[in-house]
Amino acid sequence: MSFHSQRSTVILTAWKVIATMLQPLLKPYLWYRCKKGKEIKERLSERMGVVSLPRKLGGIIHFHAASVGEVISIFPIITELHKIEPRQKFLVTTGTVTSSQIVQQHFSSDPELSKHVQHQFIPLDVPKWVERFVSFWQPSLSIIVESELWPNLIDAFNKYQVPIALINARLSDRSFTTWHRFQRTAFALLSKFDWIAARSLQDQYNFEKLGIKATYLGDIKQIAPKLVFDMQELNCLRELFKNKPIWLAASTHATEEIIIAKAHEALKTKWPELITIIVPRHPERSKEIIEQIGQMPQRSLNQLPDKKGLWLCDTLGELGLFYRLCDIVFIGNSLDSTHKGGGHNPFEPAKLHCAMASGNQIHNFKEAYGLLEEAVTITPDVESLVAWVDEMLRDPQKRDKYAQSALHTMDQQSQLAYDIASHLYFLKA
């Protein structure tokens, strides 16, 4: 294990004190989230560090991935580690209900590997709760994905001498500016990691400007498996929409649905039978979306599109289905109207033969979009989005050309999962 800096800062100490003081208020907060469908009642205690599963015997490698995109990206690495050591046990922690379902779905398709994998929800970053969690599981290695930097959790791993790695580590130019103002705090926190693998060369450069050593192997979202889907449901939907023009707005955020609805109305003048599918990033926003753009059929209520052609697919874990149903895809969280923007992972539709468009707010996935280059069209407003969808509907050959270009880029990535797994294996305590 590398030497860990023992320095603390006022900010990190204050965080520990505040988190401890907030502990009594966090329990009702968790119950509130439970009522909103953001937590599972029967597993609420896990968020307080109380385990709900017996610990499997032997060494455990722990992965923490906050949400769906991150958790999907670790599956190939777990598979490679399992190949290196078939008896190796794994604990996967996540922070959302959807991501926990994705873990269950994925490993249910691999009965042999699933015997070695357990899932828990990550506790909130209260010192007592995270220490309870770490003292029970005591993994031989903990791997945190992207930017889940919880100081008290990291301290608990250090206390129990658990090596920790940060993979696909993100430090955008904007984040670097913020961290640079608190460089001592950043160093005190990040120097506790035994290995940091940056998501991109730019992220690596930003870490090193903070005085933190980082390596770059590649973006693990390139190697994530294709999203799961229900073949029977796909066949039913293909039959239902046979010969109808159709496109998809995926992972949309607040206000983007209004723009998608406007684009749909404009396109309907040329394509009267057009079906526009909206899959919001957060399905619980369905009521808000309907209030903004009017009534429409909802998949969560088992409703199908009506003559208007708009269909709100407010269900969990079905993007794999819709990417296979529609090969014309707009990727959300990317229009100027969104609160923060930044885009979403374009690798998922790229692997499923989709022609893709996005708004111009894609700074969180700059390297990914750079890798895909001309396979993605930037459509920053309603007019350009309408023109692009119309062109894709009119010209199947051009649509296929874009899709094939993206697919070719994805096929070139193969060695990354093994390279990362090999490095992680030798970090184990």
mmCIF file of N, CA, C and O in Angstrom, residues 270-362:
data_model
loop_
_atom_site.group_PDB
_atom_site.id
_atom_site.type_symbol
_atom_site.label_atom_id
_atom_site.label_comp_id
_atom_site.label_asym_id
_atom_site.label_seq_id
_atom_site.Cartn_x
_atom_site.Cartn_y
_atom_site.Cartn_z
ATOM 1 N N LYS A 270 -44.801 16.907 -42.056
ATOM 2 C CA LYS A 270 -44.231 16.093 -43.142
ATOM 3 C C LYS A 270 -44.461 14.604 -42.930
ATOM 4 O O LYS A 270 -44.532 13.827 -43.881
ATOM 5 N N TRP A 271 -44.550 14.213 -41.667
ATOM 6 C CA TRP A 271 -44.673 12.804 -41.312
ATOM 7 C C TRP A 271 -45.892 12.619 -40.407
ATOM 8 O O TRP A 271 -45.758 12.516 -39.187
ATOM 9 N N PRO A 272 -47.080 12.560 -40.965
ATOM 10 C CA PRO A 272 -48.325 12.532 -40.161
ATOM 11 C C PRO A 272 -48.421 11.368 -39.181
ATOM 12 O O PRO A 272 -49.064 11.483 -38.146
ATOM 13 N N GLU A 273 -47.779 10.249 -39.521
ATOM 14 C CA GLU A 273 -47.858 9.067 -38.646
ATOM 15 C C GLU A 273 -46.653 8.957 -37.700
ATOM 16 O O GLU A 273 -46.439 7.911 -37.081
ATOM 17 N N LEU A 274 -45.915 10.040 -37.553
ATOM 18 C CA LEU A 274 -44.689 10.020 -36.758
ATOM 19 C C LEU A 274 -44.939 9.608 -35.303
ATOM 20 O O LEU A 274 -45.881 10.069 -34.655
ATOM 21 N N ILE A 275 -44.054 8.757 -34.796
ATOM 22 C CA ILE A 275 -44.036 8.377 -33.386
ATOM 23 C C ILE A 275 -42.763 8.958 -32.766
ATOM 24 O O ILE A 275 -41.657 8.689 -33.230
ATOM 25 N N THR A 276 -42.929 9.776 -31.743
ATOM 26 C CA THR A 276 -41.802 10.329 -31.001
ATOM 27 C C THR A 276 -41.825 9.752 -29.592
ATOM 28 O O THR A 276 -42.795 9.948 -28.847
ATOM 29 N N ILE A 277 -40.791 9.036 -29.248
ATOM 30 C CA ILE A 277 -40.689 8.410 -27.929
ATOM 31 C C ILE A 277 -39.796 9.271 -27.032
ATOM 32 O O ILE A 277 -38.674 9.613 -27.411
ATOM 33 N N ILE A 278 -40.300 9.613 -25.870
ATOM 34 C CA ILE A 278 -39.529 10.377 -24.891
ATOM 35 C C ILE A 278 -39.229 9.484 -23.696
ATOM 36 O O ILE A 278 -40.140 8.969 -23.052
ATOM 37 N N VAL A 279 -37.949 9.286 -23.428
ATOM 38 C CA VAL A 279 -37.529 8.513 -22.263
ATOM 39 C C VAL A 279 -36.789 9.467 -21.324
ATOM 40 O O VAL A 279 -35.616 9.769 -21.547
ATOM 41 N N PRO A 280 -37.454 9.979 -20.289
ATOM 42 C CA PRO A 280 -36.771 10.911 -19.372
ATOM 43 C C PRO A 280 -35.705 10.207 -18.549
ATOM 44 O O PRO A 280 -35.854 9.028 -18.203
ATOM 45 N N ARG A 281 -34.643 10.921 -18.239
ATOM 46 C CA ARG A 281 -33.575 10.351 -17.419
ATOM 47 C C ARG A 281 -34.130 9.915 -16.066
ATOM 48 O O ARG A 281 -33.712 8.904 -15.512
ATOM 49 N N HIS A 282 -35.058 10.699 -15.522
ATOM 50 C CA HIS A 282 -35.669 10.391 -14.235
ATOM 51 C C HIS A 282 -37.167 10.166 -14.452
ATOM 52 O O HIS A 282 -37.930 11.129 -14.571
ATOM 53 N N PRO A 283 -37.601 8.900 -14.517
ATOM 54 C CA PRO A 283 -39.001 8.599 -14.821
ATOM 55 C C PRO A 283 -39.997 9.226 -13.854
ATOM 56 O O PRO A 283 -41.147 9.485 -14.225
ATOM 57 N N GLU A 284 -39.562 9.502 -12.621
ATOM 58 C CA GLU A 284 -40.483 10.091 -11.637
ATOM 59 C C GLU A 284 -40.898 11.508 -12.019
ATOM 60 O O GLU A 284 -41.795 12.080 -11.388
ATOM 61 N N ARG A 285 -40.294 12.074 -13.058
ATOM 62 C CA ARG A 285 -40.673 13.413 -13.524
ATOM 63 C C ARG A 285 -41.881 13.384 -14.451
ATOM 64 O O ARG A 285 -42.269 14.424 -15.006
ATOM 65 N N SER A 286 -42.496 12.244 -14.646
ATOM 66 C CA SER A 286 -43.570 12.117 -15.638
ATOM 67 C C SER A 286 -44.711 13.104 -15.413
ATOM 68 O O SER A 286 -45.226 13.711 -16.368
ATOM 69 N N LYS A 287 -45.098 13.310 -14.166
ATOM 70 C CA LYS A 287 -46.179 14.250 -13.871
ATOM 71 C C LYS A 287 -45.789 15.660 -14.297
ATOM 72 O O LYS A 287 -46.576 16.384 -14.923
ATOM 73 N N GLU A 288 -44.563 16.044 -13.965
ATOM 74 C CA GLU A 288 -44.045 17.369 -14.341
ATOM 75 C C GLU A 288 -44.027 17.543 -15.863
ATOM 76 O O GLU A 288 -44.409 18.593 -16.389
ATOM 77 N N ILE A 289 -43.609 16.490 -16.571
ATOM 78 C CA ILE A 289 -43.529 16.553 -18.039
ATOM 79 C C ILE A 289 -44.906 16.739 -18.653
ATOM 80 O O ILE A 289 -45.106 17.573 -19.550
ATOM 81 N N ILE A 290 -45.879 15.996 -18.150
ATOM 82 C CA ILE A 290 -47.243 16.100 -18.672
ATOM 83 C C ILE A 290 -47.839 17.472 -18.387
ATOM 84 O O ILE A 290 -48.562 18.039 -19.212
ATOM 85 N N GLU A 291 -47.532 18.030 -17.239
ATOM 86 C CA GLU A 291 -48.007 19.379 -16.922
ATOM 87 C C GLU A 291 -47.439 20.408 -17.893
ATOM 88 O O GLU A 291 -48.095 21.400 -18.224
ATOM 89 N N GLN A 292 -46.223 20.162 -18.359
ATOM 90 C CA GLN A 292 -45.559 21.120 -19.258
ATOM 91 C C GLN A 292 -46.015 21.002 -20.706
ATOM 92 O O GLN A 292 -46.169 22.018 -21.389
ATOM 93 N N ILE A 293 -46.227 19.774 -21.189
ATOM 94 C CA ILE A 293 -46.519 19.628 -22.621
ATOM 95 C C ILE A 293 -47.855 18.961 -22.916
ATOM 96 O O ILE A 293 -48.186 18.730 -24.076
ATOM 97 N N GLY A 294 -48.639 18.686 -21.879
ATOM 98 C CA GLY A 294 -49.975 18.151 -22.083
ATOM 99 C C GLY A 294 -50.051 16.643 -21.951
ATOM 100 O O GLY A 294 -49.036 15.945 -21.883
ATOM 101 N N GLN A 295 -51.265 16.148 -21.916
ATOM 102 C CA GLN A 295 -51.503 14.721 -21.750
ATOM 103 C C GLN A 295 -50.927 13.927 -22.912
ATOM 104 O O GLN A 295 -50.980 14.347 -24.073
ATOM 105 N N MET A 296 -50.376 12.778 -22.585
ATOM 106 C CA MET A 296 -49.897 11.842 -23.598
ATOM 107 C C MET A 296 -49.883 10.455 -22.978
ATOM 108 O O MET A 296 -49.852 10.322 -21.745
ATOM 109 N N PRO A 297 -49.924 9.403 -23.788
ATOM 110 C CA PRO A 297 -49.882 8.048 -23.249
ATOM 111 C C PRO A 297 -48.574 7.791 -22.491
ATOM 112 O O PRO A 297 -47.515 8.271 -22.893
ATOM 113 N N GLN A 298 -48.682 7.030 -21.398
ATOM 114 C CA GLN A 298 -47.522 6.708 -20.564
ATOM 115 C C GLN A 298 -47.294 5.205 -20.550
ATOM 116 O O GLN A 298 -48.210 4.421 -20.281
ATOM 117 N N ARG A 299 -46.076 4.807 -20.808
ATOM 118 C CA ARG A 299 -45.751 3.374 -20.793
ATOM 119 C C ARG A 299 -45.906 2.793 -19.398
ATOM 120 O O ARG A 299 -46.286 1.628 -19.245
ATOM 121 N N SER A 300 -45.638 3.588 -18.368
ATOM 122 C CA SER A 300 -45.767 3.092 -17.001
ATOM 123 C C SER A 300 -47.204 2.706 -16.671
ATOM 124 O O SER A 300 -47.448 1.948 -15.735
ATOM 125 N N LEU A 301 -48.165 3.224 -17.447
ATOM 126 C CA LEU A 301 -49.584 2.894 -17.257
ATOM 127 C C LEU A 301 -50.069 1.910 -18.324
ATOM 128 O O LEU A 301 -51.271 1.751 -18.526
ATOM 129 N N ASN A 302 -49.105 1.292 -19.026
ATOM 130 C CA ASN A 302 -49.416 0.323 -20.090
ATOM 131 C C ASN A 302 -50.213 0.953 -21.232
ATOM 132 O O ASN A 302 -51.023 0.279 -21.885
ATOM 133 N N GLN A 303 -49.980 2.234 -21.481
ATOM 134 C CA GLN A 303 -50.663 2.933 -22.568
ATOM 135 C C GLN A 303 -49.763 2.976 -23.799
ATOM 136 O O GLN A 303 -48.543 3.047 -23.688
ATOM 137 N N LEU A 304 -50.387 2.962 -24.971
ATOM 138 C CA LEU A 304 -49.677 3.018 -26.246
ATOM 139 C C LEU A 304 -49.953 4.351 -26.932
ATOM 140 O O LEU A 304 -50.923 5.031 -26.598
ATOM 141 N N PRO A 305 -49.112 4.743 -27.884
ATOM 142 C CA PRO A 305 -49.293 6.050 -28.529
ATOM 143 C C PRO A 305 -50.660 6.194 -29.190
ATOM 144 O O PRO A 305 -51.206 5.226 -29.741
ATOM 145 N N ASP A 306 -51.203 7.414 -29.125
ATOM 146 C CA ASP A 306 -52.445 7.717 -29.811
ATOM 147 C C ASP A 306 -52.133 8.474 -31.103
ATOM 148 O O ASP A 306 -50.989 8.502 -31.560
ATOM 149 N N LYS A 307 -53.135 9.097 -31.696
ATOM 150 C CA LYS A 307 -52.950 9.777 -32.984
ATOM 151 C C LYS A 307 -51.961 10.931 -32.908
ATOM 152 O O LYS A 307 -51.357 11.307 -33.922
ATOM 153 N N LYS A 308 -51.802 11.516 -31.734
ATOM 154 C CA LYS A 308 -50.847 12.629 -31.601
ATOM 155 C C LYS A 308 -49.409 12.157 -31.819
ATOM 156 O O LYS A 308 -48.555 12.930 -32.217
ATOM 157 N N GLY A 309 -49.129 10.898 -31.492
ATOM 158 C CA GLY A 309 -47.819 10.331 -31.790
ATOM 159 C C GLY A 309 -46.756 10.481 -30.728
ATOM 160 O O GLY A 309 -45.677 9.910 -30.840
ATOM 161 N N LEU A 310 -47.020 11.245 -29.663
ATOM 162 C CA LEU A 310 -46.052 11.372 -28.564
ATOM 163 C C LEU A 310 -46.268 10.232 -27.572
ATOM 164 O O LEU A 310 -47.410 9.924 -27.213
ATOM 165 N N TRP A 311 -45.165 9.653 -27.103
ATOM 166 C CA TRP A 311 -45.269 8.530 -26.156
ATOM 167 C C TRP A 311 -44.231 8.726 -25.061
ATOM 168 O O TRP A 311 -43.032 8.767 -25.330
ATOM 169 N N LEU A 312 -44.700 8.871 -23.834
ATOM 170 C CA LEU A 312 -43.819 9.061 -22.683
ATOM 171 C C LEU A 312 -43.493 7.696 -22.076
ATOM 172 O O LEU A 312 -44.359 7.063 -21.467
ATOM 173 N N CYS A 313 -42.273 7.268 -22.246
ATOM 174 C CA CYS A 313 -41.855 5.958 -21.732
ATOM 175 C C CYS A 313 -41.128 6.164 -20.401
ATOM 176 O O CYS A 313 -39.892 6.204 -20.332
ATOM 177 N N ASP A 314 -41.934 6.297 -19.367
ATOM 178 C CA ASP A 314 -41.458 6.638 -18.018
ATOM 179 C C ASP A 314 -41.272 5.380 -17.179
ATOM 180 O O ASP A 314 -41.843 5.234 -16.099
ATOM 181 N N THR A 315 -40.468 4.465 -17.711
ATOM 182 C CA THR A 315 -40.180 3.214 -17.006
ATOM 183 C C THR A 315 -38.677 3.115 -16.771
ATOM 184 O O THR A 315 -37.893 3.856 -17.361
ATOM 185 N N LEU A 316 -38.293 2.192 -15.912
ATOM 186 C CA LEU A 316 -36.887 2.033 -15.548
ATOM 187 C C LEU A 316 -36.220 0.937 -16.370
ATOM 188 O O LEU A 316 -36.829 -0.101 -16.651
ATOM 189 N N GLY A 317 -34.980 1.170 -16.751
ATOM 190 C CA GLY A 317 -34.147 0.128 -17.329
ATOM 191 C C GLY A 317 -34.556 -0.368 -18.695
ATOM 192 O O GLY A 317 -34.256 -1.517 -19.046
ATOM 193 N N GLU A 318 -35.221 0.477 -19.505
ATOM 194 C CA GLU A 318 -35.670 0.020 -20.818
ATOM 195 C C GLU A 318 -34.999 0.735 -21.989
ATOM 196 O O GLU A 318 -35.428 0.579 -23.132
ATOM 197 N N LEU A 319 -33.955 1.493 -21.721
ATOM 198 C CA LEU A 319 -33.285 2.170 -22.833
ATOM 199 C C LEU A 319 -32.727 1.172 -23.849
ATOM 200 O O LEU A 319 -32.704 1.447 -25.051
ATOM 201 N N GLY A 320 -32.270 0.017 -23.371
ATOM 202 C CA GLY A 320 -31.776 -1.006 -24.279
ATOM 203 C C GLY A 320 -32.842 -1.437 -25.263
ATOM 204 O O GLY A 320 -32.555 -1.713 -26.435
ATOM 205 N N LEU A 321 -34.077 -1.496 -24.808
ATOM 206 C CA LEU A 321 -35.211 -1.840 -25.673
ATOM 207 C C LEU A 321 -35.436 -0.756 -26.718
ATOM 208 O O LEU A 321 -35.576 -1.038 -27.915
ATOM 209 N N PHE A 322 -35.448 0.500 -26.267
ATOM 210 C CA PHE A 322 -35.787 1.591 -27.183
ATOM 211 C C PHE A 322 -34.656 1.929 -28.154
ATOM 212 O O PHE A 322 -34.919 2.352 -29.284
ATOM 213 N N TYR A 323 -33.397 1.724 -27.742
ATOM 214 C CA TYR A 323 -32.299 1.921 -28.691
ATOM 215 C C TYR A 323 -32.359 0.890 -29.813
ATOM 216 O O TYR A 323 -31.916 1.156 -30.932
ATOM 217 N N ARG A 324 -32.867 -0.298 -29.509
ATOM 218 C CA ARG A 324 -33.003 -1.326 -30.549
ATOM 219 C C ARG A 324 -34.244 -1.090 -31.403
ATOM 220 O O ARG A 324 -34.273 -1.477 -32.574
ATOM 221 N N LEU A 325 -35.251 -0.471 -30.839
ATOM 222 C CA LEU A 325 -36.486 -0.181 -31.579
ATOM 223 C C LEU A 325 -36.293 1.002 -32.528
ATOM 224 O O LEU A 325 -36.801 1.003 -33.646
ATOM 225 N N CYS A 326 -35.554 2.015 -32.072
ATOM 226 C CA CYS A 326 -35.357 3.250 -32.846
ATOM 227 C C CYS A 326 -33.883 3.413 -33.188
ATOM 228 O O CYS A 326 -33.050 3.367 -32.291
ATOM 229 N N ASP A 327 -33.579 3.631 -34.443
ATOM 230 C CA ASP A 327 -32.176 3.875 -34.792
ATOM 231 C C ASP A 327 -31.915 5.353 -35.076
ATOM 232 O O ASP A 327 -30.857 5.713 -35.589
ATOM 233 N N ILE A 328 -32.873 6.210 -34.720
ATOM 234 C CA ILE A 328 -32.677 7.659 -34.777
ATOM 235 C C ILE A 328 -32.819 8.172 -33.348
ATOM 236 O O ILE A 328 -33.905 8.151 -32.770
ATOM 237 N N VAL A 329 -31.708 8.618 -32.752
ATOM 238 C CA VAL A 329 -31.684 8.895 -31.316
ATOM 239 C C VAL A 329 -31.104 10.282 -31.028
ATOM 240 O O VAL A 329 -29.999 10.601 -31.475
ATOM 241 N N PHE A 330 -31.860 11.062 -30.261
ATOM 242 C CA PHE A 330 -31.346 12.304 -29.698
ATOM 243 C C PHE A 330 -30.999 12.044 -28.233
ATOM 244 O O PHE A 330 -31.812 11.504 -27.485
ATOM 245 N N ILE A 331 -29.778 12.421 -27.819
ATOM 246 C CA ILE A 331 -29.315 12.172 -26.451
ATOM 247 C C ILE A 331 -29.460 13.455 -25.627
ATOM 248 O O ILE A 331 -28.924 14.500 -25.988
ATOM 249 N N GLY A 332 -30.189 13.352 -24.516
ATOM 250 C CA GLY A 332 -30.555 14.526 -23.731
ATOM 251 C C GLY A 332 -29.501 15.041 -22.772
ATOM 252 O O GLY A 332 -28.338 14.645 -22.799
ATOM 253 N N ASN A 333 -29.940 15.949 -21.907
ATOM 254 C CA ASN A 333 -29.090 16.704 -20.976
ATOM 255 C C ASN A 333 -28.021 17.483 -21.738
ATOM 256 O O ASN A 333 -26.900 17.650 -21.273
ATOM 257 N N SER A 334 -28.390 17.951 -22.926
ATOM 258 C CA SER A 334 -27.390 18.553 -23.795
ATOM 259 C C SER A 334 -27.839 19.871 -24.444
ATOM 260 O O SER A 334 -27.037 20.515 -25.125
ATOM 261 N N LEU A 335 -29.084 20.256 -24.242
ATOM 262 C CA LEU A 335 -29.569 21.507 -24.822
ATOM 263 C C LEU A 335 -29.295 22.673 -23.873
ATOM 264 O O LEU A 335 -29.182 22.494 -22.658
ATOM 265 N N ASP A 336 -29.212 23.862 -24.422
ATOM 266 C CA ASP A 336 -28.897 25.045 -23.614
ATOM 267 C C ASP A 336 -29.904 25.294 -22.502
ATOM 268 O O ASP A 336 -29.576 25.911 -21.489
ATOM 269 N N SER A 337 -31.131 24.813 -22.679
ATOM 270 C CA SER A 337 -32.188 25.083 -21.694
ATOM 271 C C SER A 337 -32.033 24.272 -20.418
ATOM 272 O O SER A 337 -32.653 24.583 -19.399
ATOM 273 N N THR A 338 -31.206 23.225 -20.446
ATOM 274 C CA THR A 338 -31.045 22.401 -19.237
ATOM 275 C C THR A 338 -30.264 23.168 -18.187
ATOM 276 O O THR A 338 -29.449 24.027 -18.500
ATOM 277 N N HIS A 339 -30.507 22.810 -16.920
ATOM 278 C CA HIS A 339 -29.921 23.561 -15.796
ATOM 279 C C HIS A 339 -28.398 23.562 -15.834
ATOM 280 O O HIS A 339 -27.752 24.601 -15.757
ATOM 281 N N LYS A 340 -27.811 22.391 -15.971
ATOM 282 C CA LYS A 340 -26.351 22.282 -16.014
ATOM 283 C C LYS A 340 -25.860 21.719 -17.337
ATOM 284 O O LYS A 340 -24.792 22.066 -17.815
ATOM 285 N N GLY A 341 -26.633 20.817 -17.913
ATOM 286 C CA GLY A 341 -26.203 20.183 -19.146
ATOM 287 C C GLY A 341 -24.994 19.297 -18.920
ATOM 288 O O GLY A 341 -24.664 18.919 -17.801
ATOM 289 N N GLY A 342 -24.339 18.962 -19.997
ATOM 290 C CA GLY A 342 -23.157 18.103 -19.893
ATOM 291 C C GLY A 342 -23.252 16.864 -20.741
ATOM 292 O O GLY A 342 -22.270 16.174 -20.980
ATOM 293 N N GLY A 343 -24.498 16.532 -21.192
ATOM 294 C CA GLY A 343 -24.679 15.371 -22.047
ATOM 295 C C GLY A 343 -24.854 14.074 -21.280
ATOM 296 O O GLY A 343 -24.872 14.050 -20.046
ATOM 297 N N HIS A 344 -24.987 12.992 -22.030
ATOM 298 C CA HIS A 344 -25.037 11.644 -21.475
ATOM 299 C C HIS A 344 -24.193 10.731 -22.347
ATOM 300 O O HIS A 344 -23.769 11.103 -23.441
ATOM 301 N N ASN A 345 -23.980 9.530 -21.871
ATOM 302 C CA ASN A 345 -23.097 8.554 -22.499
ATOM 303 C C ASN A 345 -23.561 8.192 -23.920
ATOM 304 O O ASN A 345 -24.589 7.540 -24.090
ATOM 305 N N PRO A 346 -22.792 8.563 -24.963
ATOM 306 C CA PRO A 346 -23.189 8.209 -26.327
ATOM 307 C C PRO A 346 -22.762 6.798 -26.732
ATOM 308 O O PRO A 346 -23.168 6.312 -27.789
ATOM 309 N N PHE A 347 -21.939 6.141 -25.901
ATOM 310 C CA PHE A 347 -21.466 4.813 -26.260
ATOM 311 C C PHE A 347 -22.602 3.783 -26.262
ATOM 312 O O PHE A 347 -22.567 2.822 -27.019
ATOM 313 N N GLU A 348 -23.598 3.981 -25.390
ATOM 314 C CA GLU A 348 -24.703 3.005 -25.303
ATOM 315 C C GLU A 348 -25.465 2.895 -26.616
ATOM 316 O O GLU A 348 -25.618 1.783 -27.151
ATOM 317 N N PRO A 349 -25.977 4.004 -27.189
ATOM 318 C CA PRO A 349 -26.657 3.875 -28.491
ATOM 319 C C PRO A 349 -25.684 3.554 -29.627
ATOM 320 O O PRO A 349 -26.070 2.896 -30.601
ATOM 321 N N ALA A 350 -24.423 3.993 -29.508
ATOM 322 C CA ALA A 350 -23.446 3.720 -30.568
ATOM 323 C C ALA A 350 -23.257 2.221 -30.777
ATOM 324 O O ALA A 350 -23.063 1.754 -31.900
ATOM 325 N N LYS A 351 -23.315 1.445 -29.695
ATOM 326 C CA LYS A 351 -23.130 -0.004 -29.787
ATOM 327 C C LYS A 351 -24.336 -0.714 -30.377
ATOM 328 O O LYS A 351 -24.258 -1.904 -30.705
ATOM 329 N N LEU A 352 -25.461 0.008 -30.485
ATOM 330 C CA LEU A 352 -26.705 -0.624 -30.928
ATOM 331 C C LEU A 352 -27.170 -0.081 -32.275
ATOM 332 O O LEU A 352 -28.354 -0.022 -32.567
ATOM 333 N N HIS A 353 -26.199 0.340 -33.084
ATOM 334 C CA HIS A 353 -26.453 0.736 -34.477
ATOM 335 C C HIS A 353 -27.454 1.881 -34.581
ATOM 336 O O HIS A 353 -28.421 1.811 -35.323
ATOM 337 N N CYS A 354 -27.196 2.940 -33.827
ATOM 338 C CA CYS A 354 -28.059 4.114 -33.852
ATOM 339 C C CYS A 354 -27.356 5.297 -34.509
ATOM 340 O O CYS A 354 -26.157 5.519 -34.288
ATOM 341 N N ALA A 355 -28.103 6.067 -35.293
ATOM 342 C CA ALA A 355 -27.651 7.384 -35.727
ATOM 343 C C ALA A 355 -27.982 8.345 -34.596
ATOM 344 O O ALA A 355 -29.096 8.327 -34.069
ATOM 345 N N MET A 356 -27.015 9.184 -34.202
ATOM 346 C CA MET A 356 -27.168 9.951 -32.969
ATOM 347 C C MET A 356 -27.041 11.458 -33.199
ATOM 348 O O MET A 356 -26.271 11.901 -34.043
ATOM 349 N N ALA A 357 -27.807 12.192 -32.386
ATOM 350 C CA ALA A 357 -27.687 13.645 -32.325
ATOM 351 C C ALA A 357 -27.664 14.059 -30.864
ATOM 352 O O ALA A 357 -28.102 13.313 -29.981
ATOM 353 N N SER A 358 -27.145 15.245 -30.628
ATOM 354 C CA SER A 358 -27.063 15.776 -29.264
ATOM 355 C C SER A 358 -27.052 17.289 -29.342
ATOM 356 O O SER A 358 -26.682 17.877 -30.373
ATOM 357 N N GLY A 359 -27.469 17.928 -28.246
ATOM 358 C CA GLY A 359 -27.280 19.361 -28.132
ATOM 359 C C GLY A 359 -25.793 19.665 -27.991
ATOM 360 O O GLY A 359 -24.950 18.754 -27.995
ATOM 361 N N ASN A 360 -25.447 20.942 -27.852
ATOM 362 C CA ASN A 360 -24.028 21.301 -27.793
ATOM 363 C C ASN A 360 -23.458 21.352 -26.384
ATOM 364 O O ASN A 360 -22.268 21.609 -26.208
ATOM 365 N N GLN A 361 -24.269 21.054 -25.355
ATOM 366 C CA GLN A 361 -23.779 21.039 -23.975
ATOM 367 C C GLN A 361 -23.343 19.622 -23.607
ATOM 368 O O GLN A 361 -24.072 18.886 -22.954
ATOM 369 N N ILE A 362 -22.151 19.246 -24.044
ATOM 370 C CA ILE A 362 -21.697 17.858 -23.877
ATOM 371 C C ILE A 362 -20.345 17.804 -23.157
ATOM 372 O O ILE A 362 -19.568 16.864 -23.332
#
